[in-house]
CSV table of C-alpha atoms in Angstrom, one decimal:
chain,number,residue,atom,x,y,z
V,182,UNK,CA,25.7,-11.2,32.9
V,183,UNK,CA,23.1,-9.9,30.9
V,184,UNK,CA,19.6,-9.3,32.2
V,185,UNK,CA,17.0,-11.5,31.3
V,186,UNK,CA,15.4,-9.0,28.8
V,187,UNK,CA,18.5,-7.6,27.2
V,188,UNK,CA,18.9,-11.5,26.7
V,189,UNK,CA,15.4,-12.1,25.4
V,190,UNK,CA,16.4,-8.8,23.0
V,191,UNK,CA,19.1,-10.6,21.2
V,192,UNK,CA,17.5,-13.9,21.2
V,193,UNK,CA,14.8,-12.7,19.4
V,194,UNK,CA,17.3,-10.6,17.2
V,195,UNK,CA,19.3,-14.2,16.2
V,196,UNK,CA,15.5,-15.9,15.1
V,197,UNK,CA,15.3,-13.3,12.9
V,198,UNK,CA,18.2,-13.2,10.9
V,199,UNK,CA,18.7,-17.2,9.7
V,200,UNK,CA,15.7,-19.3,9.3
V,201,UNK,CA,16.3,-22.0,11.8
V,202,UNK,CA,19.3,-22.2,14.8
V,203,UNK,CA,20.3,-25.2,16.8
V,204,UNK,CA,19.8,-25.2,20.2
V,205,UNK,CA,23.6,-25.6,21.7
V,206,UNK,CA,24.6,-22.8,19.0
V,207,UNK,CA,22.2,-20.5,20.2
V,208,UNK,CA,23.1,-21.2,23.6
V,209,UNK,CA,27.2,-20.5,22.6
V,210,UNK,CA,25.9,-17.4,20.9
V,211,UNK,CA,24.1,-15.8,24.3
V,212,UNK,CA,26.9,-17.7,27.1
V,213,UNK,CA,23.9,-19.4,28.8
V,214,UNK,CA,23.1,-23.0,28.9
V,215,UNK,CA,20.4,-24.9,27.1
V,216,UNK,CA,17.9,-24.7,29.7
V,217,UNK,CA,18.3,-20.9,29.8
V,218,UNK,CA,17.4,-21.0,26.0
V,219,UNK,CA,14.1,-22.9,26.0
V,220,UNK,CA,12.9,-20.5,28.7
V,221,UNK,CA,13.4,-17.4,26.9
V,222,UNK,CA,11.9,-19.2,23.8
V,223,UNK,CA,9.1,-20.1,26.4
V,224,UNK,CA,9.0,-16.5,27.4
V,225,UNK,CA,9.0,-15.1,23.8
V,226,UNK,CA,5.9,-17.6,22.8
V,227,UNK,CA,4.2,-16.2,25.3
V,228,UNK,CA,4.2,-12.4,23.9
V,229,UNK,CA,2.7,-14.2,20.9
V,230,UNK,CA,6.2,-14.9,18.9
V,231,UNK,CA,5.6,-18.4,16.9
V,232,UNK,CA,8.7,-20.5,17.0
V,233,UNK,CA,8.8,-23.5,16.6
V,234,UNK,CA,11.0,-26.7,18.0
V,235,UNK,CA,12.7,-29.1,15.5
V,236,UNK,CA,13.9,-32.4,16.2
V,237,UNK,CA,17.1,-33.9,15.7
V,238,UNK,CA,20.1,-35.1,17.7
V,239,UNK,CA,20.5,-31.4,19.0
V,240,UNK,CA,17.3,-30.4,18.3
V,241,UNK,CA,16.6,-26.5,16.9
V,242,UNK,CA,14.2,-23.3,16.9
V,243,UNK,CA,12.7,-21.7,14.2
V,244,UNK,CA,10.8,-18.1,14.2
V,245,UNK,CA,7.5,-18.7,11.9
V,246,UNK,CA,4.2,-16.5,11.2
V,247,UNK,CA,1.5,-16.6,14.0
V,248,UNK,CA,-2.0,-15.3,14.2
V,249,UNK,CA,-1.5,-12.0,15.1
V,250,UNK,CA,1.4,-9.5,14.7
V,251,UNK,CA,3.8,-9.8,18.2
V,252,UNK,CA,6.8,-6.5,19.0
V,253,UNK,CA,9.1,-6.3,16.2
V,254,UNK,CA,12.7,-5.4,16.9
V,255,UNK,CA,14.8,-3.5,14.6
V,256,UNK,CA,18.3,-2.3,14.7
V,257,UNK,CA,18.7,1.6,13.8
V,258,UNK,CA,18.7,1.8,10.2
V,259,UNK,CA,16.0,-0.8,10.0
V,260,UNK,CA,13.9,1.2,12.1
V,261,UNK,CA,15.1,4.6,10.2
V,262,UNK,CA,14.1,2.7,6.5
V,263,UNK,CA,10.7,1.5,8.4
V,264,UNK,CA,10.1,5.5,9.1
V,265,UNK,CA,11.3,6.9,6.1
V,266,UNK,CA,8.7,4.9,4.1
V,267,UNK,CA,5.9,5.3,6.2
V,268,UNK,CA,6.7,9.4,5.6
V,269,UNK,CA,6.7,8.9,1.7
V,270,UNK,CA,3.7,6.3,1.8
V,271,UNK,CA,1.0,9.0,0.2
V,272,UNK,CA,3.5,9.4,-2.6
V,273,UNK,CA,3.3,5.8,-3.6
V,274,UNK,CA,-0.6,6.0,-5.1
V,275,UNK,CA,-1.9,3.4,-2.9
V,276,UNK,CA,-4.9,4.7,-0.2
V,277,UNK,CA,-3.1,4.1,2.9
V,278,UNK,CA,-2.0,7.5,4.1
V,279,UNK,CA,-4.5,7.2,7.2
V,280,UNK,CA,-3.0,3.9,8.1
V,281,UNK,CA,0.9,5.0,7.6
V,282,UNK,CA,0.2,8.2,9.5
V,283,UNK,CA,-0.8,6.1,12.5
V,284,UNK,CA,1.7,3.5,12.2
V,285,UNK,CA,4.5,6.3,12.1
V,286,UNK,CA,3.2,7.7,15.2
V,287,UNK,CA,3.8,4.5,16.9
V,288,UNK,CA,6.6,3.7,16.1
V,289,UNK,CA,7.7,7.4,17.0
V,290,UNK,CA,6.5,7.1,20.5
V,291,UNK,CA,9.0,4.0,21.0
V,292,UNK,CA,11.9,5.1,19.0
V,293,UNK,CA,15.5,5.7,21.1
V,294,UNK,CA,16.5,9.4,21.2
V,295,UNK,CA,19.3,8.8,19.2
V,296,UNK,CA,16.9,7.2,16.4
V,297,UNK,CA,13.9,9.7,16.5
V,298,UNK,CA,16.5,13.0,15.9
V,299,UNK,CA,17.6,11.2,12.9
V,300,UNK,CA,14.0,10.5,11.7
V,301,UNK,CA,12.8,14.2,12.4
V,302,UNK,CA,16.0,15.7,10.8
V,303,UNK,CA,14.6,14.7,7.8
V,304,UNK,CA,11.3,17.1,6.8
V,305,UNK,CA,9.2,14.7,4.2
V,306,UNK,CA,6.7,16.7,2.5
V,307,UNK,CA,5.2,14.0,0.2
V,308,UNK,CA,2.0,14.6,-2.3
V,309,UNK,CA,-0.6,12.1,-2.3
V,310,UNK,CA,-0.8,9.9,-5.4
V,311,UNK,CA,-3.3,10.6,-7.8
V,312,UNK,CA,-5.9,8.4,-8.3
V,313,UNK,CA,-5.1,6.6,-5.1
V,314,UNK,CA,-5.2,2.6,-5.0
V,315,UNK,CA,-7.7,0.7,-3.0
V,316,UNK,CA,-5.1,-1.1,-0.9
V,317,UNK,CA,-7.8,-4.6,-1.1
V,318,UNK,CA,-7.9,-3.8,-4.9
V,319,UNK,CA,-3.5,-3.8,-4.8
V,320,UNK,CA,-3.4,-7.0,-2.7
V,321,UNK,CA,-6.5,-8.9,-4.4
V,322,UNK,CA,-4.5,-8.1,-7.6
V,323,UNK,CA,-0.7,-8.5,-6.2
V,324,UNK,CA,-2.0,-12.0,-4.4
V,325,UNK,CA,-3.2,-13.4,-8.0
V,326,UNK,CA,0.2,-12.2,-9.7
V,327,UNK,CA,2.0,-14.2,-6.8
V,328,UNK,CA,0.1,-17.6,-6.8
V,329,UNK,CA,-0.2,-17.4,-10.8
V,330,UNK,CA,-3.8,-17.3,-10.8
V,331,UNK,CA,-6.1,-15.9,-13.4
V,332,UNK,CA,-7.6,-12.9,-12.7
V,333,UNK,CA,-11.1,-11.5,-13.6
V,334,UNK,CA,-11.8,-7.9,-13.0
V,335,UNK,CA,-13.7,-4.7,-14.2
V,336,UNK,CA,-12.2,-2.1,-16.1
V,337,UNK,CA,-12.9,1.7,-16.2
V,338,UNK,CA,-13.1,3.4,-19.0
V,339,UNK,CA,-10.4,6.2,-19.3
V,340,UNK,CA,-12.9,8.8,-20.4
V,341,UNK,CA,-15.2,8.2,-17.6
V,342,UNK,CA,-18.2,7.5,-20.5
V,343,UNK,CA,-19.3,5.0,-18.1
V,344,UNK,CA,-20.3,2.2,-20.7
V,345,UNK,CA,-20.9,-1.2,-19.2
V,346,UNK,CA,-18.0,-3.6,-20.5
V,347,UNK,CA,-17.4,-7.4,-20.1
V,348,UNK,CA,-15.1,-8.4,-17.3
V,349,UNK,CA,-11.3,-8.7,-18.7
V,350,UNK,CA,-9.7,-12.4,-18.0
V,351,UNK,CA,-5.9,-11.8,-18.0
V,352,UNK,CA,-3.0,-13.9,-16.7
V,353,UNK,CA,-0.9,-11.1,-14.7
V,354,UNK,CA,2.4,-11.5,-13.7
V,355,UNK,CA,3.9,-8.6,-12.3
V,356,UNK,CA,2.5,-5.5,-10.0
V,357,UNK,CA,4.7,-2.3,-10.9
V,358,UNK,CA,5.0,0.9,-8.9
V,359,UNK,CA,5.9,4.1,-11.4
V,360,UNK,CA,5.6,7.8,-11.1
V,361,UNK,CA,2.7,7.5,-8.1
V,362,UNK,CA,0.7,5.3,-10.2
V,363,UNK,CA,0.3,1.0,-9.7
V,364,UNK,CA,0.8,-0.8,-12.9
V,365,UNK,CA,-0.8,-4.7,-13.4
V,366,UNK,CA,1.1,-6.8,-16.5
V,367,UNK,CA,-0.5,-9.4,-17.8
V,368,UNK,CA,-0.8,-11.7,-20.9
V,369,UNK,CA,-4.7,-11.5,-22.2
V,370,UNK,CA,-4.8,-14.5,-24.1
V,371,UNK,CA,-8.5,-13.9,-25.1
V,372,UNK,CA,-10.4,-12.4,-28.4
V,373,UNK,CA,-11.1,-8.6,-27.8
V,374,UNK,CA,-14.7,-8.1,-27.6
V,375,UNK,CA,-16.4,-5.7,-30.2
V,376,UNK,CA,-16.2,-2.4,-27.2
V,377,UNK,CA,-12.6,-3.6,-26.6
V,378,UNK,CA,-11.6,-3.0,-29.8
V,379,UNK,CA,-12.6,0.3,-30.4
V,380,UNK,CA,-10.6,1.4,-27.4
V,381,UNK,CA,-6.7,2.6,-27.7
V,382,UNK,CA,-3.2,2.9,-25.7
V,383,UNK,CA,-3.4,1.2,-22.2
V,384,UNK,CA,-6.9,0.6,-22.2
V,385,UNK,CA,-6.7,-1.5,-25.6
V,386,UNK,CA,-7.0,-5.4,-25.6
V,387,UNK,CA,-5.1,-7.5,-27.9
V,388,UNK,CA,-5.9,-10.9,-28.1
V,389,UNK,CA,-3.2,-13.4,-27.1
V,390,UNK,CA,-0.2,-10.0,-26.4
V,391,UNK,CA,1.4,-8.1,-23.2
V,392,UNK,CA,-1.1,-5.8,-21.7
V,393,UNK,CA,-0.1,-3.2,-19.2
V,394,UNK,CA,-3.8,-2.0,-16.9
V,395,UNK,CA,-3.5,0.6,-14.3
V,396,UNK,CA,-4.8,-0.6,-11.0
V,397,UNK,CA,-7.1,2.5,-10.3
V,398,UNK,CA,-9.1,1.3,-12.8
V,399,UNK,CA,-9.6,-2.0,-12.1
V,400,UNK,CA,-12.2,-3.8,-10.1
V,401,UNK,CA,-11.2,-7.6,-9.3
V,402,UNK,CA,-14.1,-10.0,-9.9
V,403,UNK,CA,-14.0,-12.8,-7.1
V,404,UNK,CA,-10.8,-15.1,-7.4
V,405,UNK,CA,-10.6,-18.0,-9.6
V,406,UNK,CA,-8.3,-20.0,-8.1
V,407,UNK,CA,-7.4,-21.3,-11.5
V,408,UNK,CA,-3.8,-22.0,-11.8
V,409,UNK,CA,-1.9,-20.6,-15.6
V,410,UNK,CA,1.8,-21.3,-16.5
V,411,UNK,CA,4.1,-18.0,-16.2
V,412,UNK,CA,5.1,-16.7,-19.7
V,413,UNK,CA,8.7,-15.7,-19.7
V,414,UNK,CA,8.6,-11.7,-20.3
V,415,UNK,CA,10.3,-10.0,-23.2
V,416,UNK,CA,13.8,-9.0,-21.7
V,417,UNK,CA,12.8,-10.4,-18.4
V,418,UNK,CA,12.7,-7.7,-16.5
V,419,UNK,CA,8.8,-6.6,-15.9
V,420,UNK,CA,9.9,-2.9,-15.2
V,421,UNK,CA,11.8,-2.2,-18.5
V,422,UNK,CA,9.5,-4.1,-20.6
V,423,UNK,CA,6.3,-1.6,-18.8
V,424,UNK,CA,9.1,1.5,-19.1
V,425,UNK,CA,9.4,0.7,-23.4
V,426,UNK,CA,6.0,0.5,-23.7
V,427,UNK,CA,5.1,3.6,-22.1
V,428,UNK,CA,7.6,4.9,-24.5
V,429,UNK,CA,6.5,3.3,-27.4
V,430,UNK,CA,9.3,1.1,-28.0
V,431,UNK,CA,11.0,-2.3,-27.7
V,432,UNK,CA,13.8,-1.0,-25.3
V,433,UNK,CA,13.6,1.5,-22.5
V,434,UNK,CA,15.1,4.2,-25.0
V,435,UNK,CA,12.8,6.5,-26.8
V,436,UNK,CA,12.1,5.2,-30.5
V,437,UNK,CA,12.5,8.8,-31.4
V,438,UNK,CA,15.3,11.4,-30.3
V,439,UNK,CA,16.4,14.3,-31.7
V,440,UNK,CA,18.5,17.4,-31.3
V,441,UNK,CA,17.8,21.1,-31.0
V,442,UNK,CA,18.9,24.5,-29.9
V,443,UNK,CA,17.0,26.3,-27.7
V,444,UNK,CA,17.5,30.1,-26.8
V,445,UNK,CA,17.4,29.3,-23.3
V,446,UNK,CA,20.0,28.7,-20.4
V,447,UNK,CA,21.0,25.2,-19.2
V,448,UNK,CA,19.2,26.4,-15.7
V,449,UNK,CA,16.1,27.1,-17.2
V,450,UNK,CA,15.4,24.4,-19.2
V,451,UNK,CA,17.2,21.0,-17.1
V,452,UNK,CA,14.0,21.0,-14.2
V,453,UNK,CA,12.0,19.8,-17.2
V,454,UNK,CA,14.0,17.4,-19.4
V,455,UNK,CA,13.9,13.1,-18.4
V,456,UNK,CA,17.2,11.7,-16.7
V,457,UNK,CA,18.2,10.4,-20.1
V,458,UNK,CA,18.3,13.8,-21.7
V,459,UNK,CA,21.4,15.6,-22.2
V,460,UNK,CA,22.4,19.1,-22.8
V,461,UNK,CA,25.3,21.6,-23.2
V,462,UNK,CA,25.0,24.9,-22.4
V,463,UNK,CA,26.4,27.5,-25.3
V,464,UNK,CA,27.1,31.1,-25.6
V,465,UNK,CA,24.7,33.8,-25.6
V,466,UNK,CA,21.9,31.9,-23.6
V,467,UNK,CA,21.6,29.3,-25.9
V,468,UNK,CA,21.3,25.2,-24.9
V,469,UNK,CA,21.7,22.2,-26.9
V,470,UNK,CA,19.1,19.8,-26.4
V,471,UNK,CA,18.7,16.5,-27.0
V,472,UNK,CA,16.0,13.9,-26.0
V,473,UNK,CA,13.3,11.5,-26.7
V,474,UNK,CA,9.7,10.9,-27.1
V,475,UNK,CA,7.3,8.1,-28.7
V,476,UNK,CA,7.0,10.0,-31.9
V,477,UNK,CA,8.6,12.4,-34.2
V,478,UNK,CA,5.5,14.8,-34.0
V,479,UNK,CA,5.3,14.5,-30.6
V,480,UNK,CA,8.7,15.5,-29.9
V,481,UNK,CA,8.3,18.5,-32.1
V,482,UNK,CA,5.8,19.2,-30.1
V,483,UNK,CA,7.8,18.5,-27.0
V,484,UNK,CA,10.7,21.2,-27.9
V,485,UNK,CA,8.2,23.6,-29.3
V,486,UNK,CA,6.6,23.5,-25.6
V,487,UNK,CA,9.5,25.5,-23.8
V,488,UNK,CA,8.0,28.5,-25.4
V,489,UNK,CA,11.3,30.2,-26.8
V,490,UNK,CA,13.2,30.8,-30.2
V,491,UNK,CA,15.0,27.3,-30.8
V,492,UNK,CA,17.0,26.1,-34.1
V,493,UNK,CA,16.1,22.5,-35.0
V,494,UNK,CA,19.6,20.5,-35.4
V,495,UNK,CA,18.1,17.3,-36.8
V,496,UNK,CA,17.7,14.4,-37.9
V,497,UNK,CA,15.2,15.2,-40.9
V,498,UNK,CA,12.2,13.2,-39.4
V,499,UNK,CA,12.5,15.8,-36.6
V,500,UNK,CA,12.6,18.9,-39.0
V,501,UNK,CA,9.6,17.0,-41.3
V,502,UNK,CA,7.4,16.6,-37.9
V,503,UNK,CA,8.1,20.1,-37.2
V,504,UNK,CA,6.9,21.6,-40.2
V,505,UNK,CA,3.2,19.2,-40.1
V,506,UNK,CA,3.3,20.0,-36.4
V,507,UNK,CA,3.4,23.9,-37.4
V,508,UNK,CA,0.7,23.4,-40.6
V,509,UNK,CA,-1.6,22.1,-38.2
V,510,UNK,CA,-1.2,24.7,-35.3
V,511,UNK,CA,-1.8,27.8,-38.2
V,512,UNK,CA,-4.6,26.6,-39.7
V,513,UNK,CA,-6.2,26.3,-43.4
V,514,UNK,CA,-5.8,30.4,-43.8
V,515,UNK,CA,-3.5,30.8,-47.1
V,516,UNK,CA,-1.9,27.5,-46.6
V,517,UNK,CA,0.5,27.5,-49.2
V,518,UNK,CA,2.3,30.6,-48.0
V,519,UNK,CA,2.4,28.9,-45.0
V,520,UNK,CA,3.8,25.8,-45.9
V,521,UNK,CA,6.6,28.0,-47.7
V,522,UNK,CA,6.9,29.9,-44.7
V,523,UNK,CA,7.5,27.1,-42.2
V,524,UNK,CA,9.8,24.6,-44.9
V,525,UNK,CA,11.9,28.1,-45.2
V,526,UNK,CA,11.9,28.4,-41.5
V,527,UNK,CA,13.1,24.9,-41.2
V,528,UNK,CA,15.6,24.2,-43.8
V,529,UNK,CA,17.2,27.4,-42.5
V,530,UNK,CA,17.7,25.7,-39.1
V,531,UNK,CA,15.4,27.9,-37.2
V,532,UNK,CA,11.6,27.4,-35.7
């Protein structure tokens, strides 16, 4: 017969897996009678577990919230996920490397043998995100995305010119995590004031469109409490739609993509391409390139940037960015030799 812990153990373990258990199925489920169960659920309540007793003909328990957080129990993966992203948490851009630090160590000091080798084996070395997110600032924001609540708040400037702006009212619906940095959209259905429009890219206010804020930057206002009706998002998926308009699109592909050759090898050049650009490695040295960016200059730009001899493959938007990318890096000296220069360079295939 089990001992009464070990008992207690998977008692607990049962609560937390469905939302509400019968009494006589619990008791089937650990061999003990009835009477045995509502002692151990006695027994539990008193280490400060909530559960509740329903009523009915066989009457049930179910494990609720309480006032303060009791022992957890988790089987080994759970307890190997729990550890693995307290280890990253300085990667994810919100302040609370302190606080995961600590709460790693705990859990460390009660992990199994078995569990803690498997933790260990793992060396995380994880950079802290950069500007780090007040973890009041994420909840006060994440808590008005949830209950669909307008949300006022301050918003930096993203050239730090310090200028005193009017507090933004938005209706925000999702919280995204991307590349170490937190992410608020939100529908602004208001008129941009006169500072607001003279600001561009993320920091930019449209009056009644999609807005995407970075949470660093903001500075909730005190809650509203005043209720909005969820828009339905373009695609309805949240973390697309943010992904296309990072990338200047309608669709998480890049509005722009084009090909080049770039006297480089494959292993030189892939540490620095996106997951969604492809190459093929040639002869002598030589890689075919292809990939993306929000604008034909910008992706002239982007293969210019390895800093090697490279042949432009196309299309002609590509080859035409190229060229005013080049006319602008050279200069007004003798610009009509240079122009002739770099269309000659071009329409020969070469850059």
């Amino acid at each position: 017969m089990p001992s009464p812990s070990s008992r207690m153990l998977a008692l607990l373990s049962l609560l937390q897996v469905r939302r509400e258990w019968a009494g006589d199925v619990l008791a089937d489920r650990l061999e003990v009678s009835p009477r045995t169960v509502r002692r151990d659920i006695d027994r539990l309540r008193e280490l400060g577990y909530t559960i509740e007793a329903t009523r009915g003909p066989a009457g049930g328990y179910r494990l609720s919230s309480g006032a303060e957080l009791p022992p957890l129990l988790f089987d080994d993966d759970q307890a190997v996920a729990v550890a693995l992203a307290l280890a990253v948490a300085p990667a994810s851009g919100a302040d609370i490397a302190e606080a995961a630090a600590r709460a790693l160590a705990t859990m460390r000091q009660v992990m199994p043998s078995r569990i803690r080798h498997r933790v260990e084996a793992i060396d995380v070395l994880a950079t802290h995100g950069d500007p780090a997110v007040s973890p009041e600032v994420l909840v006060a924001v994440s808590e008005a995305a949830s209950a669909h609540e307008i949300l006022r708040f301050d918003y930096a400037s993203a050239w730090g010119d310090g200028e005193a702006a009017p507090p933004l009212r938005v209706e925000p619906h999702a919280v995204i995590a991307a590349n170490g940095r937190w992410y608020l959209l939100a529908w602004n259905p208001s008129t941009p004031s006169p500072e607001q429009q003279g600001r561009s890219g993320d920091d930019s206010v449209a009056a009644g469109d999609w807005r995407t804020y970075r949470i660093d930057r903001m500075r909730p206002r005190a809650p509203t409490r005043l209720p909005f009706t969820p828009r339905p998002i373009p695609g309805r998926d949240p973390v697309a739609f943010v992904a296309a308009r990072f990338r200047g699109s309608t669709s998480t592909a890049w509005p722009c993509v084009g090909t080049a050759v770039l006297h480089l090898s494959a292993r030189e050049i892939a540490p620095y391409l996106d997951s969604d650009s492809a190459i093929e490695e040639q002869d002598e040295g030589c890689t075919t390139v292809t990939m993306g960016s929000w604008s034909w200059r910008a992706l002239a730009a982007r293969f210019a940037g390895f800093d090697a001899d490279l042949s432009i493959v196309g299309p002609q938007q590509l080859k035409d960015a190229a060229i005013e990318v080049g006319e602008r890096l050279i200069g007004p000296t003798d610009p009509d030799r240079r122009k002739r220069a770099l269309r000659g360079g071009v329409d020969q295939g070469t850059l």
